[in-house]
Every structure is written in C-alpha cells, then in structure tokens.
Amino acid sequence: QPSTDLEFDRVVIYTTCLRVVRTTFERCELVRKIFQNHRVKFEEKNIALNGEYGKELDERCRRVSEAPSLPVVFIDGHYLGGAEKILSMNESGELQDLLTKIERVQQPHECPSCGGFGFLPCAVCHGSKMSVFRNCFTDSFKALKCTACNENGLQRCKNCTG
C-alpha cells in the first residue's frame, strides 16, 4: 500500500502501454503529453509493466469511490481524475495553477537505459522469469522462479528510478 505522504508536491499517473484497447492507450498518451508540455516531473506507473501498480490503483480508487479507468492522475496524493478531467482542466488553465508547486523538468530527456519505461529485462534471468539452480550433490540443474524480477520478468531501471 503506497504512502500518499510521499507524494507531496508530486504528480503520479497510472497508465498502460498495451494497445489492446486503442482509446485507453491514446488517452494515456494524451495525459502523458499534457504533463510533458507543462514540463513538470511526474511518476508514471505503467500497470502493464508491473502488476503491483494495478493492485495499488484499485485500492486507491476504492478509497475515493471511483472506478479505475486508465489513465488516472493523483496530485499531492489526491485523486484528480482521468483523461477527460485533465483535458478540461488543461484547457481552462486550472491544471497550470495546480502545477505551480510541482518540480520542473529542466532538460526533458528519456533514460538511455530503459527509454523512459522505468523497467528493464531482469539482469538475473534475462526476462525468462526463471533462474537455474545447480544441485551440487547430483550435478543436476533445476529451474526455479526468479526472485529478482516481477511477474513480467522486469526490474526497475536503476538509472532513472534510483
């Protein structure tokens, strides 16, 4: 369960990079671009890359009695809304007022390691989600579930997520 205290003066956007439902993907892209155009720092939590983000989003939306429909934006730990709400706030200038205290991005750039996704294939299992264990008594090998990565065989990028 995330601590919303840690989100003071921060923007968190829950998105997906899956293109299965085109409108959802396009709304996520639109909201990301709006925040990039305002040149503010934001944390993107892509639920397609980490299942924990999906569980976290469900819990946070349940607390504010909102149905989770991607993208979802939180500012200062408070639920702000989805794409339609962000778009109307952006057009009215209300969003700009909310973003005055958010840290600015000086030189927008993508991480050279992960391309801005925040995740890389696991260094231990290379994305296979299995690690190989050698039994030194029988000289046989056994495949075990990798404990260094998530359910998608990914690890957080150390260059851009620390």
Tab-separated table of C-alpha atoms in Angstrom:
chain	number	residue	atom	x	y	z
A	1	GLN	CA	0.000	0.000	0.000
A	2	PRO	CA	1.581	3.298	-1.064
A	3	SER	CA	2.021	6.103	1.395
A	4	THR	CA	0.376	9.197	-0.046
A	5	ASP	CA	2.541	11.285	2.341
A	6	LEU	CA	5.432	10.514	-0.008
A	7	GLU	CA	3.508	12.120	-2.887
A	8	PHE	CA	3.522	15.665	-1.502
A	9	ASP	CA	4.272	18.098	-4.367
A	10	ARG	CA	4.305	15.184	-6.828
A	11	VAL	CA	2.249	14.013	-9.789
A	12	VAL	CA	1.572	10.278	-10.197
A	13	ILE	CA	-0.072	8.978	-13.366
A	14	TYR	CA	-1.293	5.381	-13.719
A	15	THR	CA	-1.135	4.339	-17.385
A	16	THR	CA	-0.761	1.348	-19.672
A	17	CYS	CA	1.440	0.827	-22.712
A	18	LEU	CA	-0.721	-2.021	-24.016
A	19	ARG	CA	-2.502	-1.099	-27.227
A	20	VAL	CA	-5.241	-3.728	-26.847
A	21	VAL	CA	-7.885	-1.062	-26.258
A	22	ARG	CA	-6.809	1.747	-28.571
A	23	THR	CA	-8.844	4.503	-26.867
A	24	THR	CA	-7.338	3.706	-23.450
A	25	PHE	CA	-3.827	3.724	-24.900
A	26	GLU	CA	-4.473	7.035	-26.704
A	27	ARG	CA	-5.906	8.651	-23.542
A	28	CYS	CA	-2.780	7.582	-21.620
A	29	GLU	CA	-0.586	9.096	-24.343
A	30	LEU	CA	-2.607	12.342	-24.285
A	31	VAL	CA	-2.333	12.775	-20.500
A	32	ARG	CA	1.402	11.993	-20.564
A	33	LYS	CA	1.916	14.623	-23.298
A	34	ILE	CA	-0.065	17.254	-21.348
A	35	PHE	CA	2.219	16.854	-18.322
A	36	GLN	CA	5.328	16.744	-20.537
A	37	ASN	CA	4.211	20.001	-22.191
A	38	HIS	CA	3.883	21.620	-18.759
A	39	ARG	CA	7.471	20.433	-18.168
A	40	VAL	CA	6.771	19.083	-14.683
A	41	LYS	CA	8.226	15.962	-13.143
A	42	PHE	CA	5.749	13.129	-12.830
A	43	GLU	CA	5.940	9.473	-11.896
A	44	GLU	CA	4.306	7.182	-14.405
A	45	LYS	CA	3.076	3.861	-13.034
A	46	ASN	CA	2.506	1.622	-16.047
A	47	ILE	CA	0.253	-1.222	-14.875
A	48	ALA	CA	1.169	-3.334	-17.931
A	49	LEU	CA	4.793	-3.463	-16.752
A	50	ASN	CA	4.130	-4.089	-13.049
A	51	GLY	CA	1.038	-5.849	-11.690
A	52	GLU	CA	1.555	-4.279	-8.258
A	53	TYR	CA	0.666	-0.889	-9.763
A	54	GLY	CA	-2.717	-2.279	-10.829
A	55	LYS	CA	-3.465	-3.530	-7.309
A	56	GLU	CA	-2.301	-0.194	-5.886
A	57	LEU	CA	-4.571	1.708	-8.309
A	58	ASP	CA	-7.603	-0.452	-7.453
A	59	GLU	CA	-7.075	0.187	-3.741
A	60	ARG	CA	-6.597	3.943	-4.191
A	61	CYS	CA	-9.697	4.267	-6.402
A	62	ARG	CA	-11.760	2.185	-3.958
A	63	ARG	CA	-10.798	4.648	-1.183
A	64	VAL	CA	-12.229	7.584	-3.156
A	65	SER	CA	-15.184	5.570	-4.561
A	66	GLU	CA	-14.047	5.955	-8.178
A	67	ALA	CA	-13.916	3.250	-10.834
A	68	PRO	CA	-10.329	2.818	-12.067
A	69	SER	CA	-10.290	3.758	-15.757
A	70	LEU	CA	-6.867	4.495	-17.212
A	71	PRO	CA	-5.245	6.928	-17.137
A	72	VAL	CA	-5.700	8.075	-13.521
A	73	VAL	CA	-3.885	11.113	-12.106
A	74	PHE	CA	-3.052	11.877	-8.479
A	75	ILE	CA	-1.517	15.205	-7.408
A	76	ASP	CA	-0.220	15.595	-3.840
A	77	GLY	CA	-1.621	12.115	-3.172
A	78	HIS	CA	-5.172	13.265	-4.004
A	79	TYR	CA	-7.299	11.763	-6.769
A	80	LEU	CA	-7.603	14.250	-9.636
A	81	GLY	CA	-9.293	12.213	-12.366
A	82	GLY	CA	-8.864	10.675	-15.776
A	83	ALA	CA	-8.172	11.935	-19.283
A	84	GLU	CA	-11.390	13.948	-19.718
A	85	LYS	CA	-10.908	15.775	-16.400
A	86	ILE	CA	-7.217	16.520	-17.122
A	87	LEU	CA	-8.051	17.741	-20.649
A	88	SER	CA	-10.775	20.124	-19.417
A	89	MET	CA	-8.572	21.392	-16.551
A	90	ASN	CA	-5.741	21.950	-19.026
A	91	GLU	CA	-7.974	23.936	-21.384
A	92	SER	CA	-9.404	26.081	-18.553
A	93	GLY	CA	-5.961	26.858	-17.067
A	94	GLU	CA	-6.917	25.172	-13.782
A	95	LEU	CA	-4.247	22.493	-14.273
A	96	GLN	CA	-1.480	25.082	-14.683
A	97	ASP	CA	-2.464	26.611	-11.328
A	98	LEU	CA	-2.277	23.183	-9.641
A	99	LEU	CA	1.178	22.528	-11.121
A	100	THR	CA	2.871	25.729	-9.869
A	101	LYS	CA	4.436	23.947	-6.867
A	102	ILE	CA	5.471	20.789	-8.782
A	103	GLU	CA	9.174	20.439	-9.600
A	104	ARG	CA	10.034	21.421	-13.174
A	105	VAL	CA	11.969	19.339	-15.683
A	106	GLN	CA	14.930	21.357	-16.935
A	107	GLN	CA	16.002	19.240	-19.877
A	108	PRO	CA	13.352	16.688	-20.809
A	109	HIS	CA	15.095	13.518	-21.922
A	110	GLU	CA	14.475	9.824	-21.982
A	111	CYS	CA	16.614	7.496	-19.932
A	112	PRO	CA	19.266	5.961	-22.229
A	113	SER	CA	18.939	2.592	-20.446
A	114	CYS	CA	15.179	1.973	-20.457
A	115	GLY	CA	13.884	4.562	-22.949
A	116	GLY	CA	11.674	6.135	-20.298
A	117	PHE	CA	9.727	2.998	-19.351
A	118	GLY	CA	11.348	2.711	-15.889
A	119	PHE	CA	11.849	-1.055	-16.287
A	120	LEU	CA	14.457	-3.321	-17.913
A	121	PRO	CA	14.630	-7.077	-18.522
A	122	CYS	CA	15.880	-8.835	-15.401
A	123	ALA	CA	19.677	-8.999	-15.142
A	124	VAL	CA	19.474	-12.408	-13.425
A	125	CYS	CA	17.039	-14.347	-15.651
A	126	HIS	CA	17.067	-12.036	-18.719
A	127	GLY	CA	13.271	-11.837	-18.664
A	128	SER	CA	12.600	-15.577	-18.624
A	129	LYS	CA	11.249	-15.339	-15.022
A	130	MET	CA	13.239	-18.485	-14.190
A	131	SER	CA	16.663	-18.853	-12.633
A	132	VAL	CA	18.716	-22.013	-12.839
A	133	PHE	CA	19.882	-23.731	-9.689
A	134	ARG	CA	22.635	-26.372	-9.761
A	135	ASN	CA	22.374	-29.147	-7.223
A	136	CYS	CA	25.986	-29.704	-6.178
A	137	PHE	CA	25.258	-33.240	-4.895
A	138	THR	CA	23.738	-34.652	-8.070
A	139	ASP	CA	25.175	-32.214	-10.652
A	140	SER	CA	21.647	-31.705	-11.980
A	141	PHE	CA	20.073	-28.354	-12.812
A	142	LYS	CA	16.641	-27.206	-11.709
A	143	ALA	CA	14.668	-24.184	-12.918
A	144	LEU	CA	13.246	-22.003	-10.148
A	145	LYS	CA	11.092	-18.889	-10.248
A	146	CYS	CA	13.385	-15.857	-10.367
A	147	THR	CA	13.128	-13.749	-7.212
A	148	ALA	CA	14.948	-10.733	-8.664
A	149	CYS	CA	12.168	-9.574	-11.019
A	150	ASN	CA	8.404	-9.022	-11.225
A	151	GLU	CA	5.750	-11.208	-12.895
A	152	ASN	CA	6.780	-9.869	-16.323
A	153	GLY	CA	10.494	-10.654	-15.973
A	154	LEU	CA	11.307	-6.954	-15.420
A	155	GLN	CA	13.311	-4.971	-12.851
A	156	ARG	CA	13.109	-1.252	-12.039
A	157	CYS	CA	15.656	0.766	-14.031
A	158	LYS	CA	18.353	1.893	-11.602
A	159	ASN	CA	19.373	4.851	-13.807
A	160	CYS	CA	16.072	6.711	-13.709
A	161	THR	CA	14.155	5.310	-10.725
A	162	GLY	CA	17.005	5.026	-8.246
